Short mmCIF file of C-alpha atoms and ligand atoms in Angstrom, two decimals:
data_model
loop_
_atom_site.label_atom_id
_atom_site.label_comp_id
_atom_site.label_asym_id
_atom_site.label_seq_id
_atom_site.Cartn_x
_atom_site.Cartn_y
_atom_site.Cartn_z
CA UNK T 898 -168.34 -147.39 -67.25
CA UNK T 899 -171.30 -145.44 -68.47
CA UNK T 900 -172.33 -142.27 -70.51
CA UNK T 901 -175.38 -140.26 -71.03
CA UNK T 902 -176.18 -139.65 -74.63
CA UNK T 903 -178.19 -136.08 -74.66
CA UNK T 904 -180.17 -135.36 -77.57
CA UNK T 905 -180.88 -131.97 -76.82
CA UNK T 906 -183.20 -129.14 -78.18
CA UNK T 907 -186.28 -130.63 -76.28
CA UNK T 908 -188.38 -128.09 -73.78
CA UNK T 909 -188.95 -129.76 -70.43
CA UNK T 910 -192.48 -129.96 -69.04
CA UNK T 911 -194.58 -130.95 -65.78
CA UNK T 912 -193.34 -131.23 -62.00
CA UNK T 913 -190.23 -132.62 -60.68
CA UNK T 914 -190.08 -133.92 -57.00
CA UNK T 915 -185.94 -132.61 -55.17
CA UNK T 916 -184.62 -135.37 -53.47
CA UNK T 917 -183.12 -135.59 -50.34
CA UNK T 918 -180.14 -133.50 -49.57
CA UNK T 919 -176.29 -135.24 -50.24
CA UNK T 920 -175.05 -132.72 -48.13
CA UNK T 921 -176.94 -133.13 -45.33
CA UNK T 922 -176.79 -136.86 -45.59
CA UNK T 923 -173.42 -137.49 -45.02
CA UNK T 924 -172.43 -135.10 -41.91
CA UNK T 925 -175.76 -136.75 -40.26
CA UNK T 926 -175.22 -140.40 -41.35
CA UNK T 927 -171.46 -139.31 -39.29
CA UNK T 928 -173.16 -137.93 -36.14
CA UNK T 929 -174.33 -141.55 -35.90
CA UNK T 930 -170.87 -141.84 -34.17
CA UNK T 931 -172.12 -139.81 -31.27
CA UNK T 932 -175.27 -141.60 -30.74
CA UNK T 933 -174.33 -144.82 -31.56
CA UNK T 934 -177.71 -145.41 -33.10
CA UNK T 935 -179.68 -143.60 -35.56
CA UNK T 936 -183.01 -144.10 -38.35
CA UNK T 937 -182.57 -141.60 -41.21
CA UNK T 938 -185.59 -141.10 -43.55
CA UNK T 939 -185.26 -139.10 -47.15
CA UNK T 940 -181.71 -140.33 -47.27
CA UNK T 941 -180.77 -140.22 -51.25
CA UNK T 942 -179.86 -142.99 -52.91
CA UNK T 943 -176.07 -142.17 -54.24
CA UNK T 944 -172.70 -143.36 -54.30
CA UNK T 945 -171.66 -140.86 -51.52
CA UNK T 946 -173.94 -142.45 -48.89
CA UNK T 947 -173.00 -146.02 -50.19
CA UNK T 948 -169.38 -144.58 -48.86
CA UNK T 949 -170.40 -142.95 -45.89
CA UNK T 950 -172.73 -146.44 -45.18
CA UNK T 951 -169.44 -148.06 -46.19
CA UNK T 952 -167.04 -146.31 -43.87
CA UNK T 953 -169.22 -146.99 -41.14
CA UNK T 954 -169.77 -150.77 -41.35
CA UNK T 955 -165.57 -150.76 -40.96
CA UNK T 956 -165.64 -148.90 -38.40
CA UNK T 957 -168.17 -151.57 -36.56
CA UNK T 958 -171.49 -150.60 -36.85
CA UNK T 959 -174.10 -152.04 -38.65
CA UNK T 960 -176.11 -150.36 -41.74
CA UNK T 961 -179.14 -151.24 -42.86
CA UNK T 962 -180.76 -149.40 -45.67
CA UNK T 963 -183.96 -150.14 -47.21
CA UNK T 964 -185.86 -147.02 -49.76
CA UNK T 965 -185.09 -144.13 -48.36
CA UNK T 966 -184.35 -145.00 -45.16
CA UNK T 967 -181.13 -146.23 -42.87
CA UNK T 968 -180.50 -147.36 -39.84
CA UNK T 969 -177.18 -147.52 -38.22
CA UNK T 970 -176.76 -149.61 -34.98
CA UNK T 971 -172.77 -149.35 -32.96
CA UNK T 972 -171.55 -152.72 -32.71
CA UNK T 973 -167.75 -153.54 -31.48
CA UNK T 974 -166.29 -150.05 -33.06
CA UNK T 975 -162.94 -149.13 -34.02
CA UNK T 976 -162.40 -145.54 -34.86
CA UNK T 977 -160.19 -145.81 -38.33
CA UNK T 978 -161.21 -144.39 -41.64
CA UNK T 979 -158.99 -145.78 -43.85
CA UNK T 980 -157.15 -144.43 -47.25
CA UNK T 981 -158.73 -146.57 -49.70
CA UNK T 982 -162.45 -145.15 -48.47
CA UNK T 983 -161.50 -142.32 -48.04
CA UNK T 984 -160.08 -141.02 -50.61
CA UNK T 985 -163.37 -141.50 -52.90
CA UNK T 986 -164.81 -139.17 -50.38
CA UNK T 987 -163.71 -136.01 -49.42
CA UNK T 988 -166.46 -135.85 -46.66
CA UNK T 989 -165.17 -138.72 -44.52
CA UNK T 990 -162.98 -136.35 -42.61
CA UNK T 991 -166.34 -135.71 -40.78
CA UNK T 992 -165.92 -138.73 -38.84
CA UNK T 993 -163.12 -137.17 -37.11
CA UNK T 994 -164.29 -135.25 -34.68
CA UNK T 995 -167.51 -137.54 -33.50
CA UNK T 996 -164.51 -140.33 -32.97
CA UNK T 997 -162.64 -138.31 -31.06
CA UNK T 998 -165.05 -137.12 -28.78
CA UNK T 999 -167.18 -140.50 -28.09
CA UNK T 1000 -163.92 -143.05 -28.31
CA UNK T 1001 -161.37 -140.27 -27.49
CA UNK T 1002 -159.41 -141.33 -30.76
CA UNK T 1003 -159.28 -141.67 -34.30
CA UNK T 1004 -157.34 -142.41 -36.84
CA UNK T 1005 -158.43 -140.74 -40.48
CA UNK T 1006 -157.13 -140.68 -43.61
CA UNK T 1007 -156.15 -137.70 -44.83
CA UNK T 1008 -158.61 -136.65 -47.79
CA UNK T 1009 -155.54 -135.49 -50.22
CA UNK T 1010 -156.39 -133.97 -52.84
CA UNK T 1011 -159.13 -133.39 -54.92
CA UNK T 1012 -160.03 -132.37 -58.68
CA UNK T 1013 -161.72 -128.39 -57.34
CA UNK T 1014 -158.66 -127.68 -55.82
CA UNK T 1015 -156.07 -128.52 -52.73
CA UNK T 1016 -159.06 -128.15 -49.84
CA UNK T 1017 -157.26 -128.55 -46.65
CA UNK T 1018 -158.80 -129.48 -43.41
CA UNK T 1019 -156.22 -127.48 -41.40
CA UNK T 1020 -159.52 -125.20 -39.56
CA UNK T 1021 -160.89 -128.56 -38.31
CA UNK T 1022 -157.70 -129.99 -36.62
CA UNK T 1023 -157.06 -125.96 -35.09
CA UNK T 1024 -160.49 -126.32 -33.82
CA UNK T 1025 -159.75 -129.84 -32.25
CA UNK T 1026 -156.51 -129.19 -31.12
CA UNK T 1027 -158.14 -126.13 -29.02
CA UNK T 1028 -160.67 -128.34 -27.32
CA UNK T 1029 -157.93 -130.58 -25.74
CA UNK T 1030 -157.15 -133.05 -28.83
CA UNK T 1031 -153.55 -133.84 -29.61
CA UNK T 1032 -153.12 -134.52 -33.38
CA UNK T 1033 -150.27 -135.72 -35.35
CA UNK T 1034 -149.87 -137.04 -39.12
CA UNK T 1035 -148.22 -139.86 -39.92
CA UNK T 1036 -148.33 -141.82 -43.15
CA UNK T 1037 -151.10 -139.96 -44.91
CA UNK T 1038 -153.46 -140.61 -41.92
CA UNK T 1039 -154.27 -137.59 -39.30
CA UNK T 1040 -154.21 -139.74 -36.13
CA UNK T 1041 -156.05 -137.62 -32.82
CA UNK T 1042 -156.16 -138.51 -29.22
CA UNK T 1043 -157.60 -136.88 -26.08
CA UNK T 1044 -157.16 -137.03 -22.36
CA UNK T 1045 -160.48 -138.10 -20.77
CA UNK T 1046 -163.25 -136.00 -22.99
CA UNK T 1047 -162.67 -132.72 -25.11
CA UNK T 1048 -162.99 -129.75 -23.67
CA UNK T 1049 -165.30 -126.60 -24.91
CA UNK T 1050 -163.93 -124.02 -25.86
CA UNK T 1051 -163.94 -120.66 -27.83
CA UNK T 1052 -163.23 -120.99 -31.57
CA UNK T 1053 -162.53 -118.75 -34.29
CA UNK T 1054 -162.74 -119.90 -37.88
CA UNK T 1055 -160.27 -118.15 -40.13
CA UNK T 1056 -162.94 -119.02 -42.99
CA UNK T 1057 -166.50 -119.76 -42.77
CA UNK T 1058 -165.87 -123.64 -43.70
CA UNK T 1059 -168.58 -126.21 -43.87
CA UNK T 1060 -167.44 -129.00 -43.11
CA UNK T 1061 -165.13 -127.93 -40.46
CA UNK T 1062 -168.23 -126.29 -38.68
CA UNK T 1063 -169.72 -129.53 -38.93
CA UNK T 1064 -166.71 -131.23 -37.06
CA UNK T 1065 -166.73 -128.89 -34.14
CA UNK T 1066 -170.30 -129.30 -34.27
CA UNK T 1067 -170.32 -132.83 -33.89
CA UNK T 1068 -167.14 -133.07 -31.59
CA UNK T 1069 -168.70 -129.86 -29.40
CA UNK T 1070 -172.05 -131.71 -28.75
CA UNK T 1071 -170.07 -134.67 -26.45
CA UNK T 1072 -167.46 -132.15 -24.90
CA UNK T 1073 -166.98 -130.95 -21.44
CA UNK T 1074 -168.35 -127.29 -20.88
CA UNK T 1075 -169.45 -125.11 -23.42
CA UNK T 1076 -168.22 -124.62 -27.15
CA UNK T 1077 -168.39 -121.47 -28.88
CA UNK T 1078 -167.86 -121.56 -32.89
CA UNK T 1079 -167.31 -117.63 -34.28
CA UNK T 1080 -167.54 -117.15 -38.03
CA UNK T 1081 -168.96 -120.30 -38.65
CA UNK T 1082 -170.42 -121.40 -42.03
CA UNK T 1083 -174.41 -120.76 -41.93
CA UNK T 1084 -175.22 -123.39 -44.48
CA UNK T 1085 -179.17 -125.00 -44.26
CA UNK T 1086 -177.16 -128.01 -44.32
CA UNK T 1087 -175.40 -127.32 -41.10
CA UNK T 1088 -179.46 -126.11 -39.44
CA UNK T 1089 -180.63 -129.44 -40.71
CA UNK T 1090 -177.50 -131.61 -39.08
CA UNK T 1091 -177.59 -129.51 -35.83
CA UNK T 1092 -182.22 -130.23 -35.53
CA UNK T 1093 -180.59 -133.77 -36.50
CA UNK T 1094 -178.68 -133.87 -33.28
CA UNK T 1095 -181.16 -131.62 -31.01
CA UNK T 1096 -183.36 -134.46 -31.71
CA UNK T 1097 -181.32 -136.99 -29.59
CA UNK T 1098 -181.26 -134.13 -26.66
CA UNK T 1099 -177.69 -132.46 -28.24
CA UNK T 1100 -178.10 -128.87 -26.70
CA UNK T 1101 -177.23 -126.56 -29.32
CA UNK T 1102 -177.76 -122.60 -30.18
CA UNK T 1103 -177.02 -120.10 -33.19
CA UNK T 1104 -176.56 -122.99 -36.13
CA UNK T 1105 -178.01 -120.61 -39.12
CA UNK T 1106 -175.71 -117.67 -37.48
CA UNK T 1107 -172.34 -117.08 -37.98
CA UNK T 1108 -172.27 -117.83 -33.88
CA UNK T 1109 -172.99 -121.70 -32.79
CA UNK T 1110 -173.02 -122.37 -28.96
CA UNK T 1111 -172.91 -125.86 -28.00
CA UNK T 1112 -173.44 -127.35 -23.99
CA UNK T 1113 -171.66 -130.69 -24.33
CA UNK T 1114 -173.93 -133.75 -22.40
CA UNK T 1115 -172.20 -136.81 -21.65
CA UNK T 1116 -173.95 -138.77 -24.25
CA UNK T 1117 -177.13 -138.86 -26.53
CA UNK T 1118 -179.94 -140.71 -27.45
CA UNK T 1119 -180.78 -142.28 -30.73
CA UNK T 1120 -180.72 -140.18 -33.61
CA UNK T 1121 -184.53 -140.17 -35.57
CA UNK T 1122 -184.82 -137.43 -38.22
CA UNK T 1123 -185.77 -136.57 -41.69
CA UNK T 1124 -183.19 -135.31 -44.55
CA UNK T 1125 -184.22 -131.94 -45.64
CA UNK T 1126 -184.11 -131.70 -49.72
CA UNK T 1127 -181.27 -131.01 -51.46
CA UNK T 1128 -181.58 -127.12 -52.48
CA UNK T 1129 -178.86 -127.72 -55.35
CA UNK T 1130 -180.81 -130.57 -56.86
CA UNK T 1131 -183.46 -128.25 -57.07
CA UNK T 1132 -181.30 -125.52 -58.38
CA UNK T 1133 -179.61 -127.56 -61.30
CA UNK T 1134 -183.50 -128.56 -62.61
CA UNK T 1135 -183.66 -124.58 -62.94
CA UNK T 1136 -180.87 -124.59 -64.70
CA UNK T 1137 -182.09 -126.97 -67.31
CA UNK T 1138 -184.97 -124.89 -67.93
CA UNK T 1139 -183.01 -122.24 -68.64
CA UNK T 1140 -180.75 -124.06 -71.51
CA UNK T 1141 -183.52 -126.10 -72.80
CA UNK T 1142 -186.75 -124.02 -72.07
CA UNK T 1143 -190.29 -124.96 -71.54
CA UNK T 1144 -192.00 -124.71 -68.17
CA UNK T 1145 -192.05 -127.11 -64.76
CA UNK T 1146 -192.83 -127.01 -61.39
CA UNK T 1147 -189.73 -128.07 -58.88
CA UNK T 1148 -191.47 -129.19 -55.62
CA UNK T 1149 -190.81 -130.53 -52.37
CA UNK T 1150 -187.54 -128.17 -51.53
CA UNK T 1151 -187.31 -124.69 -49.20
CA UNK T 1152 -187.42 -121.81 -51.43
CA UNK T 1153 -186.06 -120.13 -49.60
CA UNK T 1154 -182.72 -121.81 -49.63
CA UNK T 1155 -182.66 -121.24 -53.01
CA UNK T 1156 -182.97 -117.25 -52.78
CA UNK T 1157 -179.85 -116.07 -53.84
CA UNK T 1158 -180.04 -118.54 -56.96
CA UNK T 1159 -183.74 -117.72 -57.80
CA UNK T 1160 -182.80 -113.91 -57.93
CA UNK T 1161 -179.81 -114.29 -60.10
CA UNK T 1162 -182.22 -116.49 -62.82
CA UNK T 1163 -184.63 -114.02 -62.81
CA UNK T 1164 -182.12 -111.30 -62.94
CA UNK T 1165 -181.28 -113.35 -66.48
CA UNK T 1166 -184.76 -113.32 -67.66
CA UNK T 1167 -186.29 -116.98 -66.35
CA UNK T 1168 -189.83 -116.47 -65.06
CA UNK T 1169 -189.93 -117.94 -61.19
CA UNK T 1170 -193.26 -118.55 -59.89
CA UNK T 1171 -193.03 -119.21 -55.73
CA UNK T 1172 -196.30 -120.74 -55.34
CA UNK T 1173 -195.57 -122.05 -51.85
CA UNK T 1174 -192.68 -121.93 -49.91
CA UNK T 1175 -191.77 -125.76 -51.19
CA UNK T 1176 -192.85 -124.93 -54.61
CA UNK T 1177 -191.73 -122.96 -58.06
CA UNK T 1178 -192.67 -123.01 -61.12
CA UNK T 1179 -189.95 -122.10 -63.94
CA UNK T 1180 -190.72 -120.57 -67.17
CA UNK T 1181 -188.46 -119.71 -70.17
CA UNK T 1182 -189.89 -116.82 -71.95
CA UNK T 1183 -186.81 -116.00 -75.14
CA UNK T 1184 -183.35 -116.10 -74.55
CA UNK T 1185 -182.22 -115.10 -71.56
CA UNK T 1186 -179.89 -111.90 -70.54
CA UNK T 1187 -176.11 -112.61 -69.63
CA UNK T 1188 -176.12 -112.11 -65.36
CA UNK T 1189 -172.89 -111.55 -63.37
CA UNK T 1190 -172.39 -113.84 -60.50
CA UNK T 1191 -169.94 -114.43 -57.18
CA UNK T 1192 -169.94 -117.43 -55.53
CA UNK T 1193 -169.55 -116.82 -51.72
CA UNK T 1194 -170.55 -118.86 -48.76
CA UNK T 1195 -174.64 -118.94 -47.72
CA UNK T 1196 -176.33 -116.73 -47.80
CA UNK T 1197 -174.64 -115.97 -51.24
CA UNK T 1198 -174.59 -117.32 -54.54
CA UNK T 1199 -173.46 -121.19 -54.06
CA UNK T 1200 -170.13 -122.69 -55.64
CA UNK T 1201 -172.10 -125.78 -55.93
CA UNK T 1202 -174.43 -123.70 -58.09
CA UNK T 1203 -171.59 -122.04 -60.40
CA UNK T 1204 -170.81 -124.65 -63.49
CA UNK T 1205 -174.38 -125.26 -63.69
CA UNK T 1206 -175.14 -121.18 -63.75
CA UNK T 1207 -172.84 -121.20 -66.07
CA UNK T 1208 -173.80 -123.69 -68.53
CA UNK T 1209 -176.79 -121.68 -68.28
CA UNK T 1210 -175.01 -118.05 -69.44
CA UNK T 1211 -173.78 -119.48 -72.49
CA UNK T 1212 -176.33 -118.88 -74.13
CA UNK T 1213 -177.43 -115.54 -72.86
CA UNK T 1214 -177.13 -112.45 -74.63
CA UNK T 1215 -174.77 -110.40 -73.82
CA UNK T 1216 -171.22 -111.24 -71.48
CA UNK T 1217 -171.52 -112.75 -68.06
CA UNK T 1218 -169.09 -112.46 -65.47
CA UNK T 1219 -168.61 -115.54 -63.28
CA UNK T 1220 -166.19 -115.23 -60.40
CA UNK T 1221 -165.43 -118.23 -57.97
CA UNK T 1222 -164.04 -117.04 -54.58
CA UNK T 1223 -164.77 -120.49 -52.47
CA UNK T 1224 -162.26 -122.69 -54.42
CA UNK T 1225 -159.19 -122.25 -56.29
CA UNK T 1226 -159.58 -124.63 -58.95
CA UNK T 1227 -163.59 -124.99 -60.10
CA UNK T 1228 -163.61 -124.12 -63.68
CA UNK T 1229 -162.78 -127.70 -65.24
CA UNK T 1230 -166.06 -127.77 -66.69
CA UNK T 1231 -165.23 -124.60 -68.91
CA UNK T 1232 -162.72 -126.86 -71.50
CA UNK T 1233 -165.54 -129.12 -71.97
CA UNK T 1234 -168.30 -126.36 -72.88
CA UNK T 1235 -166.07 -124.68 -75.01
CA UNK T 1236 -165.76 -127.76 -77.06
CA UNK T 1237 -169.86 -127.63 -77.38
CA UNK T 1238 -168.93 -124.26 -79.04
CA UNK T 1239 -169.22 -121.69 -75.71
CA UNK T 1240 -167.20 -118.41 -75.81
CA UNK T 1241 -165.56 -118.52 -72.37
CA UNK T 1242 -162.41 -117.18 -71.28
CA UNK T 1243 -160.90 -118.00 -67.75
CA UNK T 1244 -158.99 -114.72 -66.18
CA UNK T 1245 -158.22 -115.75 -62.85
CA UNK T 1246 -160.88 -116.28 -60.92
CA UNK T 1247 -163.22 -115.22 -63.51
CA UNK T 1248 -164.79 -116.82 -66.37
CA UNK T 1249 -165.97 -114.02 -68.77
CA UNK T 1250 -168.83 -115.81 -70.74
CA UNK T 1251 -169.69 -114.28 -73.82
CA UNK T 1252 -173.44 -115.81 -74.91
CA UNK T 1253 -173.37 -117.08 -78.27
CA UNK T 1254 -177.09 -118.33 -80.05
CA UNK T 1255 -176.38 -122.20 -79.24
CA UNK T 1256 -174.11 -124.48 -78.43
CA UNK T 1257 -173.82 -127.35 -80.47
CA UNK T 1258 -173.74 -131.34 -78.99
CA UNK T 1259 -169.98 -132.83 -78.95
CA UNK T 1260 -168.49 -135.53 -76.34
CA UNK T 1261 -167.33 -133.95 -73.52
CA UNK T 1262 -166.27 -135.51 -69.83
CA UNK T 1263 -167.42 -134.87 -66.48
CA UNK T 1264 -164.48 -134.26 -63.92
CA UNK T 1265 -166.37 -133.24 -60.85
CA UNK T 1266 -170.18 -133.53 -59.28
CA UNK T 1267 -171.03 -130.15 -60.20
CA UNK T 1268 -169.26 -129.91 -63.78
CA UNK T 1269 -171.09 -132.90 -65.17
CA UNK T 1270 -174.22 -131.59 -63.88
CA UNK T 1271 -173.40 -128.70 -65.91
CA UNK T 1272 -172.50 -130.11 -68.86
CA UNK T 1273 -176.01 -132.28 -69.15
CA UNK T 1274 -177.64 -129.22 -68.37
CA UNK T 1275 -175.60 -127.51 -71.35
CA UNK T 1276 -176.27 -131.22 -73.63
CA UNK T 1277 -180.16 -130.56 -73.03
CA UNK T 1278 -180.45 -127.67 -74.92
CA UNK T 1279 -177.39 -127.70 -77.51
CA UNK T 1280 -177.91 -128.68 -81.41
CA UNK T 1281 -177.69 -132.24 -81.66
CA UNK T 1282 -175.91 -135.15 -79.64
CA UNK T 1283 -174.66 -134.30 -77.01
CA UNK T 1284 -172.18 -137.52 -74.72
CA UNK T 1285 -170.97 -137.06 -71.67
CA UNK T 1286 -168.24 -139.47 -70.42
CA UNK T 1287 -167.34 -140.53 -66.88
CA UNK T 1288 -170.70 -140.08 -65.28
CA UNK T 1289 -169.94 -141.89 -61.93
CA UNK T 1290 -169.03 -138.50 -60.49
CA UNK T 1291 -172.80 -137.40 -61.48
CA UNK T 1292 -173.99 -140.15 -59.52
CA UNK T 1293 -171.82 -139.25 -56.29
CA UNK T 1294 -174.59 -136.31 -55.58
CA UNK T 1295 -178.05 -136.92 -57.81
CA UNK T 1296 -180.48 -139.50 -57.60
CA UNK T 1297 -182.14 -140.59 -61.06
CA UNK T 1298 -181.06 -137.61 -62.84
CA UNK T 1299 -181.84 -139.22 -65.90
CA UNK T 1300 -184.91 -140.65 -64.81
CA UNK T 1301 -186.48 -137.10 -63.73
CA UNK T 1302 -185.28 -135.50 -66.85
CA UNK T 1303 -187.14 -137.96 -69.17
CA UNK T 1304 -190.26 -137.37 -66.78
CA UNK T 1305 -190.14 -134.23 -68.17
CA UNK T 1306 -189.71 -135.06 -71.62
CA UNK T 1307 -185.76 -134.77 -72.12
CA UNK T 1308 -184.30 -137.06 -74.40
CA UNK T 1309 -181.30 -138.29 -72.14
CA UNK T 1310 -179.69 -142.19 -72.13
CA UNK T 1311 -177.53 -143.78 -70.04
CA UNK T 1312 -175.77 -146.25 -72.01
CA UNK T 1313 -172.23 -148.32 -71.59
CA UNK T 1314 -169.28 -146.22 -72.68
CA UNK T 1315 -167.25 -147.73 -75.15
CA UNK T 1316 -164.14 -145.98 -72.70
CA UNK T 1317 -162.71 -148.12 -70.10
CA UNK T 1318 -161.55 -145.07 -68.06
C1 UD1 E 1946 -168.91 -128.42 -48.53
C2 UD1 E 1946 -169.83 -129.19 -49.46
C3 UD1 E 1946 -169.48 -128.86 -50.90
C4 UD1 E 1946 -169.49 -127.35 -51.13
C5 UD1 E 1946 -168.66 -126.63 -50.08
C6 UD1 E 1946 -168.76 -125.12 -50.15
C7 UD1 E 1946 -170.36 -131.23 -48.28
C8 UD1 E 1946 -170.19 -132.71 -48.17
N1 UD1 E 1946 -169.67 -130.61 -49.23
O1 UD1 E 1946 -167.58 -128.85 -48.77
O2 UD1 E 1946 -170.44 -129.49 -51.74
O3 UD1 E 1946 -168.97 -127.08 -52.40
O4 UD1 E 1946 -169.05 -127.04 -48.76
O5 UD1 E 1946 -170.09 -124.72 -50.00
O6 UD1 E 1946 -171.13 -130.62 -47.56
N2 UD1 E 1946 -160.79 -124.67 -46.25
C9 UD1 E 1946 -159.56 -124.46 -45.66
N3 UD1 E 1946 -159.25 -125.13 -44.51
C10 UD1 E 1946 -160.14 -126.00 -43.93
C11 UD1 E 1946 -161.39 -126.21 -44.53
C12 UD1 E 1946 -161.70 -125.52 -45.70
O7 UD1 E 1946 -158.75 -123.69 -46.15
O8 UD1 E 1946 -159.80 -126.59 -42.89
C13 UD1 E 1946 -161.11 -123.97 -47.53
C14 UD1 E 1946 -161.26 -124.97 -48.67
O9 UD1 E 1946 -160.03 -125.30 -49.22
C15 UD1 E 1946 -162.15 -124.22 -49.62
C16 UD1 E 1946 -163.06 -123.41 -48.69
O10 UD1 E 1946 -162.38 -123.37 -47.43
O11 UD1 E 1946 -161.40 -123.37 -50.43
C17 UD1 E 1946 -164.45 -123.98 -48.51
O12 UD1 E 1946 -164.38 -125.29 -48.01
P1 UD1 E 1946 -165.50 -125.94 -47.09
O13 UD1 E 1946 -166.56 -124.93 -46.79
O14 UD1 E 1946 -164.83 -126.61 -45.95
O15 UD1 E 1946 -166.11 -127.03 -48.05
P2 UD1 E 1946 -166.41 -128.54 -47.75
O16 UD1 E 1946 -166.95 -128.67 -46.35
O17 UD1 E 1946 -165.24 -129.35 -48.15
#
């Protein structure tokens, strides 16, 4: 086990390249399914591709990797995503529907549940079931089976999900006829996995609307594409700029999938240069002014965006009102900043943050991706030592955080815990 021991109260300076996008990685690295070969480039280097790279090696295909590039080549599949991979990885159910509609079954583990809340894939089996799939559980595994191929049909989501539009995406792009997908989540992640599958011939409409049409083909050709960057990466280095101060440039990201977040900073005082649309620079100018935020699905203000935003508001003069609408249970990371002195108080949905002048450097543990993120962004500029525990969820979703943030002069260390859990 390791920790990162923060010394904070250091302004971060010069230019910070994003990485490529976790998000986008996985559902593509899973549309290898439907292509049966593919050559990613820009693919992050994290413990959530190692799993997705993982899952698909049992399954029978082989994975190289090399930089930032992998290559995955079908050998003798079988389409079974078992518990024990699965359950590190919420985002293997997206192997689901590519099994089902190149191999016609699959047998997945069910995800179970997870620290943000209970996050059931219940839109994603409707979806199936009403493109021809018959689906039962049994044992903790969802096991799905269809006649011949799956059929296109006319869907409905109940709730703008990603991960479920990425499903019926995937499984829509090998069915029989056309699929329509109504209310479905508009994402840049879900844009960059559909241009992912238009470039092995998929035939595909609307992804970036709340209307996808898909004409299913009878099969594809390789897979060759480029991860787009990963806009929350990009967001969280804003963040840190607003806790710590100083001034950087975040580069090689669209801006403009970073809109809603960019506004609400500003909103709070942080000077945001656009000087191209892959480029900002960030400037903290005083303390910043205590900004209300939602979090609702794109184009709005992102949940993965909301500890970090947070962290951020602590600080800020004034009260902030932070509501979470996408999931039930996101505010772990609000016992660990109040133990670095934050005035928060959780009302439902709601964190009311009242800014205090600083926040001063305690140990604290990460439970989630997005919380630990948060709480090294709080670390960088609190009083004194900051140590944050359990940092292997950290590394599920950034590359070299810790590497980038002493590039630009943060005093961060990633040590051996003296915990065993
Ligand atoms: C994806 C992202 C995650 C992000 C989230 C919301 C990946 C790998 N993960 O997760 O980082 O926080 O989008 O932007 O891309 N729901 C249902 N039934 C379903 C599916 C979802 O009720 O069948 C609910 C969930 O419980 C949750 C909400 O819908 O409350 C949003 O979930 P969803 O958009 O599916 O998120 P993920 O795809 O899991």
């Amino acid at each position: 086990m390791e920790k990162f021991v923060i010394r904070g109260g250091r302004e971060l300076h010069g230019t910070v390249k994003v990485s490529g996008s976790k998000n986008a990685s996985l559902p593509i690295l899973f549309a290898s399914i439907l292509s049966g070969r593919l050559e990613l480039t820009n693919v992050p280097d994290l413990r959530d591709v190692s799993t997705t790279c993982t899952i698909l090696e049992f399954m029978g295909f082989s994975v190289e990797r090399s930089a930032d590039r992998v290559k995955v080549v079908e050998k003798e599949v079988i389409p079974e995503a078992p518990y024990e991979l699965v359950r590190t990885m919420r985002a293997s159910i997206l192997a689901l529907g590519p099994l089902l509609a190149r191999f016609g079954r699959a047998k997945v583990s069910l995800p179970g549940g997870c620290a943000i809340g209970l996050r059931p894939v219940d839109l994603h089996l409707k979806g199936l079931s009403k493109m021809g799939a018959e689906i039962e559980i049994s044992h903790g595994y969802i096991i799905a089976k269809v006649n011949g191929r799956l059929k296109g049909a006319d869907i409905t989501l109940d709730f703008p999900t990603v991960g479920g539009t990425e499903n019926l995406l995937m499984a829509a792009v090998l069915a029989e006829g056309r699929t329509v997908i109504r209310n479905a989540a508009k994402e840049p992640e879900i844009v960059d996995l559909a241009k992912a599958l238009k470039s092995a011939g998929a035939h595909i409409e609307g992804e970036g609307t709340d209307v996808i049409v898909v004409e299913g083909r009878r099969e594809l050709s390789p897979i060759s594409y480029s991860v787009m960057p990963d806009r929350i990466e990009a967001g969280t280095f804003l963040s840190a700029v607003a806790t710590a101060g100083g001034e950087i440039t975040v580069e090689d990201f669209p801006v403009e999938t970073l809109k809603t977040v960019i506004d609400k900073f500003r909103e709070a005082g942080l000077e945001i240069e656009e000087i191209s649309p892959s480029k900002v620079r960030v400037r903290k100018k005083g303390r910043l002014t205590g900004t209300d935020i939602t979090t609702q699905p794109y184009p709005g203000f992102p949940t993965d965006m909301q500890a970090q935003f947070m962290a951020a508001m602590c600080t800020a003069e004034g009260i902030s009102v932070i509501k979470e609408t996408i999931f039930e249970n996101r505010f772990m990371h609000v016992l660990e900043l109040q133990r670095m002195g934050a005035d928060l108080k959780i009302e439902g949905n709601t964190v009311v943050v009242k800014g205090v002048e600083r926040l001063t450097g305690a140990k604290v543990t990460a439970t989630d991706l997005r919380a630990s993120a948060s709480l090294v962004v709080a670390g960088l500029g609190a009083e004194n030592t900051t140590e944050v525990y359990r940092i292997y969820h950290l590394d599920r979703g950034y590359e070299r955080l810790e590497e980038k943030l002493k590039a630009l002069g943060a005093d961060i260390e990633r040590v051996p815990s003296e915990l065993s859990y």
